[in-house]
Amino acid sequence: MADPAHPAAPVAPVAPATRVRAWRPDVPGLTEVLHAAFTSHAYPKHTHDAWTVLLVDAGGVRYDLDRREHQTAPSRVVLLPPHVAHDGRAAGAEGFRKRVLYLDTSQVDVQRLGRAVDRPDWTDPSLWAAVDRVHRAVQRPGDELEAETWPAIVTARLGRHLDRTDAAPARGRAPTLARRLQDLLDAHVVDGISLATASAVLGAGPSHLVRAFGHELGISPHRYLVGRRVDVARRLLLAGTPPGVVAVEAGFHDQAHLTRHFRRTLGVTPAAYARSA
């Protein structure tokens, strides 16, 4: 097995055009791999239902996580926790190039979510190299065993970092009004739920619900639900489902509705995302 601390090769400048490639590797625990380059796209606030492991290969990225601003650049590994609102934009005019692993929530203890919010990135050459090896292995047919080995190394090292984080104890999921609304939205990602119905179920006025949700989660209920639907759409598209069918199965009104929100969130159309696989 190669030394995970092997230094990374120099990276080239970010290309001027937007490029996105996404696919679902046949590796347990990995739900998606994404390679992208952007010059001007800014991600709106959204959430994911997976742990997000980010490498920035060129340029820099500024992002708000749980309403705190961060900036990352090559050499740092970023871990964004599931169901926590964040955005992202280029830190400079040159844009950025990134690689992302989406890990199933079973791969990192969700009890560490609070620590990941408090400390989302590290300069760790061994961790960086292990994440890099995952990206390389999942692109080479015949290296399935290596592709399964390196994610385990990545998650073990991430766990050690989270255990060492000088932060408050892991945050629990207290049944606050905002968290109860979040659970309700999670239960109705595709079929949706009206604010009036949610208000009746939770026993709180609509405006109070919206304020409580935004205050605690840093995102509106509508943007949260759109983000969850985009996650569903991504997986269906990478599984080969046509965009018109994906729109209905992910909870969007029609294909145009899907395209509008998908492009705003990810910077590419659903069709282009599917073709990239």
XYZ file of C-alpha atoms in Angstrom:
277
model
C 0.000 0.000 0.000
C 1.343 3.418 -0.915
C 2.352 5.981 1.671
C -0.663 8.294 2.224
C 1.707 11.137 3.116
C 3.153 11.227 -0.398
C 3.241 14.903 -1.426
C 0.672 16.131 -3.919
C 1.736 17.148 -7.412
C 1.560 20.827 -8.405
C -1.830 21.866 -9.733
C -2.578 23.820 -12.895
C -4.559 27.070 -12.942
C -8.328 26.884 -13.064
C -9.686 26.582 -16.597
C -11.938 29.462 -17.676
C -14.929 27.307 -18.574
C -17.355 25.622 -16.174
C -16.759 21.875 -16.023
C -18.690 19.322 -14.012
C -18.342 15.556 -13.868
C -20.357 13.457 -11.432
C -20.886 9.733 -11.003
C -21.896 7.051 -8.504
C -18.966 4.728 -7.782
C -19.573 1.104 -6.922
C -17.956 1.575 -3.510
C -19.778 0.953 -0.221
C -20.299 4.153 1.748
C -19.667 6.481 -1.216
C -22.905 7.921 -2.588
C -21.375 10.222 -5.224
C -18.134 11.654 -6.586
C -18.020 15.142 -8.113
C -15.241 16.942 -10.011
C -15.941 20.558 -10.986
C -14.317 23.810 -12.074
C -16.069 27.174 -11.848
C -15.098 30.763 -12.465
C -18.235 32.594 -11.396
C -20.880 30.185 -10.064
C -21.973 30.832 -6.485
C -23.797 28.079 -4.621
C -26.883 29.359 -2.791
C -27.516 28.187 0.745
C -28.434 24.520 0.701
C -27.938 21.295 2.614
C -26.922 17.730 1.767
C -28.053 14.456 3.281
C -24.477 13.125 3.231
C -21.085 14.030 4.696
C -19.225 16.156 2.108
C -15.422 15.807 1.839
C -13.963 18.617 -0.271
C -10.545 19.165 -1.852
C -9.838 22.451 -3.628
C -7.167 21.759 -6.245
C -6.802 25.306 -7.563
C -8.070 28.725 -6.578
C -9.930 29.213 -3.329
C -13.447 28.855 -1.969
C -15.233 31.006 0.588
C -18.231 29.452 2.297
C -20.611 30.097 5.163
C -21.346 27.103 7.356
C -23.962 27.522 10.049
C -23.673 31.318 9.499
C -19.913 31.415 10.092
C -17.590 32.337 7.230
C -14.646 30.154 6.244
C -12.159 30.058 3.397
C -10.257 27.093 2.060
C -7.537 26.584 -0.514
C -5.313 23.779 -1.856
C -3.691 21.650 0.873
C -6.735 21.763 3.175
C -9.432 19.103 3.559
C -12.973 20.325 4.267
C -15.679 18.216 5.915
C -19.217 19.605 5.641
C -21.755 17.813 7.851
C -25.166 16.630 6.631
C -28.291 18.771 7.048
C -26.324 21.927 7.940
C -26.852 24.945 5.675
C -23.858 26.189 3.701
C -23.087 28.073 0.517
C -19.945 28.522 -1.602
C -18.269 30.949 -3.983
C -14.887 31.633 -5.517
C -12.463 33.460 -3.254
C -10.880 35.244 -6.246
C -11.418 36.162 -9.875
C -9.604 33.018 -11.062
C -12.392 30.764 -9.782
C -11.717 27.340 -8.314
C -11.376 23.666 -9.158
C -12.593 21.090 -6.676
C -13.125 17.380 -6.058
C -15.829 16.113 -3.721
C -16.663 12.801 -2.051
C -20.153 12.337 -0.631
C -20.082 9.848 2.242
C -23.161 8.051 3.497
C -24.131 9.238 6.969
C -23.228 5.790 8.330
C -19.550 6.446 7.541
C -19.038 9.207 10.151
C -20.811 9.248 13.513
C -23.577 11.871 13.364
C -22.885 12.590 17.044
C -19.777 14.396 15.753
C -21.867 16.770 13.637
C -21.485 19.659 16.072
C -17.718 19.310 16.094
C -17.636 19.320 12.299
C -19.587 22.586 12.320
C -17.156 24.138 14.791
C -14.038 22.963 12.923
C -14.792 21.993 9.288
C -11.290 21.875 7.761
C -7.706 20.846 8.458
C -4.229 21.018 6.966
C -3.270 17.349 7.074
C -1.072 16.033 4.209
C -1.839 12.406 5.061
C -5.593 12.972 5.038
C -5.352 15.024 1.823
C -3.370 12.276 0.136
C -5.824 9.582 1.279
C -8.780 11.537 -0.138
C -6.798 12.051 -3.346
C -6.189 8.292 -3.561
C -9.940 7.654 -3.315
C -10.541 9.979 -6.267
C -7.827 8.281 -8.306
C -8.900 4.732 -7.466
C -12.595 5.202 -8.315
C -11.583 6.278 -11.843
C -9.545 3.147 -12.624
C -11.403 -0.028 -13.637
C -9.877 -3.045 -11.927
C -8.877 -1.165 -8.766
C -12.081 -1.905 -6.869
C -10.267 -3.253 -3.797
C -8.122 -0.132 -3.547
C -11.231 2.004 -4.084
C -12.824 0.313 -1.060
C -9.681 0.509 1.090
C -8.961 4.229 0.939
C -12.407 5.493 2.049
C -11.964 3.482 5.250
C -8.634 5.228 5.829
C -10.246 8.603 5.134
C -13.139 8.086 7.546
C -10.823 6.795 10.292
C -8.592 9.844 10.006
C -11.576 12.210 9.883
C -12.838 10.589 13.076
C -9.532 11.208 14.808
C -9.621 14.875 13.802
C -13.163 15.279 15.076
C -12.247 13.591 18.357
C -9.336 16.011 18.796
C -11.344 19.119 17.894
C -11.191 21.667 20.696
C -14.886 22.395 20.665
C -18.018 21.975 22.684
C -19.403 18.454 23.026
C -21.307 17.110 20.051
C -24.660 18.830 19.628
C -27.748 16.773 20.205
C -30.908 16.836 18.150
C -33.243 18.379 20.706
C -36.871 18.329 19.504
C -37.121 22.107 19.039
C -39.845 23.552 16.837
C -37.347 24.067 13.982
C -36.051 20.494 14.235
C -39.589 19.126 14.295
C -40.333 21.078 11.116
C -37.114 19.749 9.576
C -38.188 16.178 10.358
C -41.597 16.911 8.821
C -39.994 18.263 5.632
C -37.697 15.219 5.482
C -40.758 12.986 5.630
C -42.384 14.839 2.707
C -39.461 15.555 0.363
C -41.221 14.316 -2.771
C -44.916 14.874 -2.033
C -44.319 18.156 -0.215
C -46.274 19.718 2.623
C -47.941 23.105 2.851
C -47.037 25.629 5.517
C -50.645 25.578 6.692
C -50.540 21.800 7.182
C -47.172 21.988 8.958
C -48.570 24.688 11.229
C -51.551 22.519 12.137
C -49.363 19.479 12.795
C -46.836 21.379 14.908
C -49.271 23.714 16.639
C -47.489 26.940 15.681
C -48.346 29.834 13.382
C -46.848 29.890 9.871
C -44.756 33.027 10.392
C -43.440 31.715 13.711
C -42.473 28.430 12.027
C -40.547 30.203 9.276
C -38.734 32.486 11.732
C -37.809 29.632 14.056
C -36.526 27.490 11.191
C -34.440 30.292 9.694
C -33.030 31.314 13.066
C -31.894 27.808 14.004
C -30.929 26.312 10.644
C -29.858 29.444 8.763
C -32.031 28.656 5.744
C -35.709 28.991 4.846
C -37.968 25.893 4.880
C -38.463 26.289 1.123
C -34.719 26.399 0.339
C -34.165 23.418 2.617
C -36.813 21.369 0.815
C -35.438 22.366 -2.607
C -31.982 21.218 -1.533
C -33.317 17.841 -0.437
C -35.132 17.445 -3.764
C -31.988 18.352 -5.694
C -30.156 15.591 -3.786
C -32.836 13.116 -4.865
C -32.624 14.367 -8.460
C -28.833 13.996 -8.563
C -28.978 10.343 -7.626
C -31.764 9.561 -10.065
C -29.924 11.325 -12.899
C -26.693 9.435 -12.190
C -28.696 6.191 -12.157
C -29.787 6.917 -15.744
C -33.317 8.186 -15.134
C -34.425 10.711 -17.825
C -34.718 14.332 -16.562
C -38.457 14.473 -17.299
C -39.071 11.468 -15.068
C -36.612 12.740 -12.444
C -38.579 15.974 -12.098
C -41.707 14.100 -11.006
C -39.932 11.518 -8.853
C -37.913 14.178 -7.019
C -40.944 16.346 -6.240
C -40.593 19.138 -8.816
C -43.592 20.474 -10.731
C -42.106 19.695 -14.145
C -38.777 19.501 -15.972
C -38.493 23.297 -16.283
C -38.978 23.632 -12.519
C -36.282 21.009 -11.915
C -33.889 22.674 -14.362
C -34.288 26.102 -12.796
C -33.497 24.958 -9.256
C -30.892 22.389 -10.304
C -28.932 24.921 -12.327
C -29.132 27.554 -9.612
C -27.809 25.085 -7.033
C -25.181 23.206 -9.038
C -24.319 25.514 -11.926
C -25.284 23.022 -14.671
C -28.490 21.650 -16.146
C -29.815 18.216 -15.123
C -29.111 16.883 -18.642
C -25.499 18.050 -18.530
C -25.086 16.549 -15.058
C -26.397 13.206 -16.283
C -24.164 13.254 -19.363
C -21.098 13.910 -17.224
C -21.441 10.462 -15.698
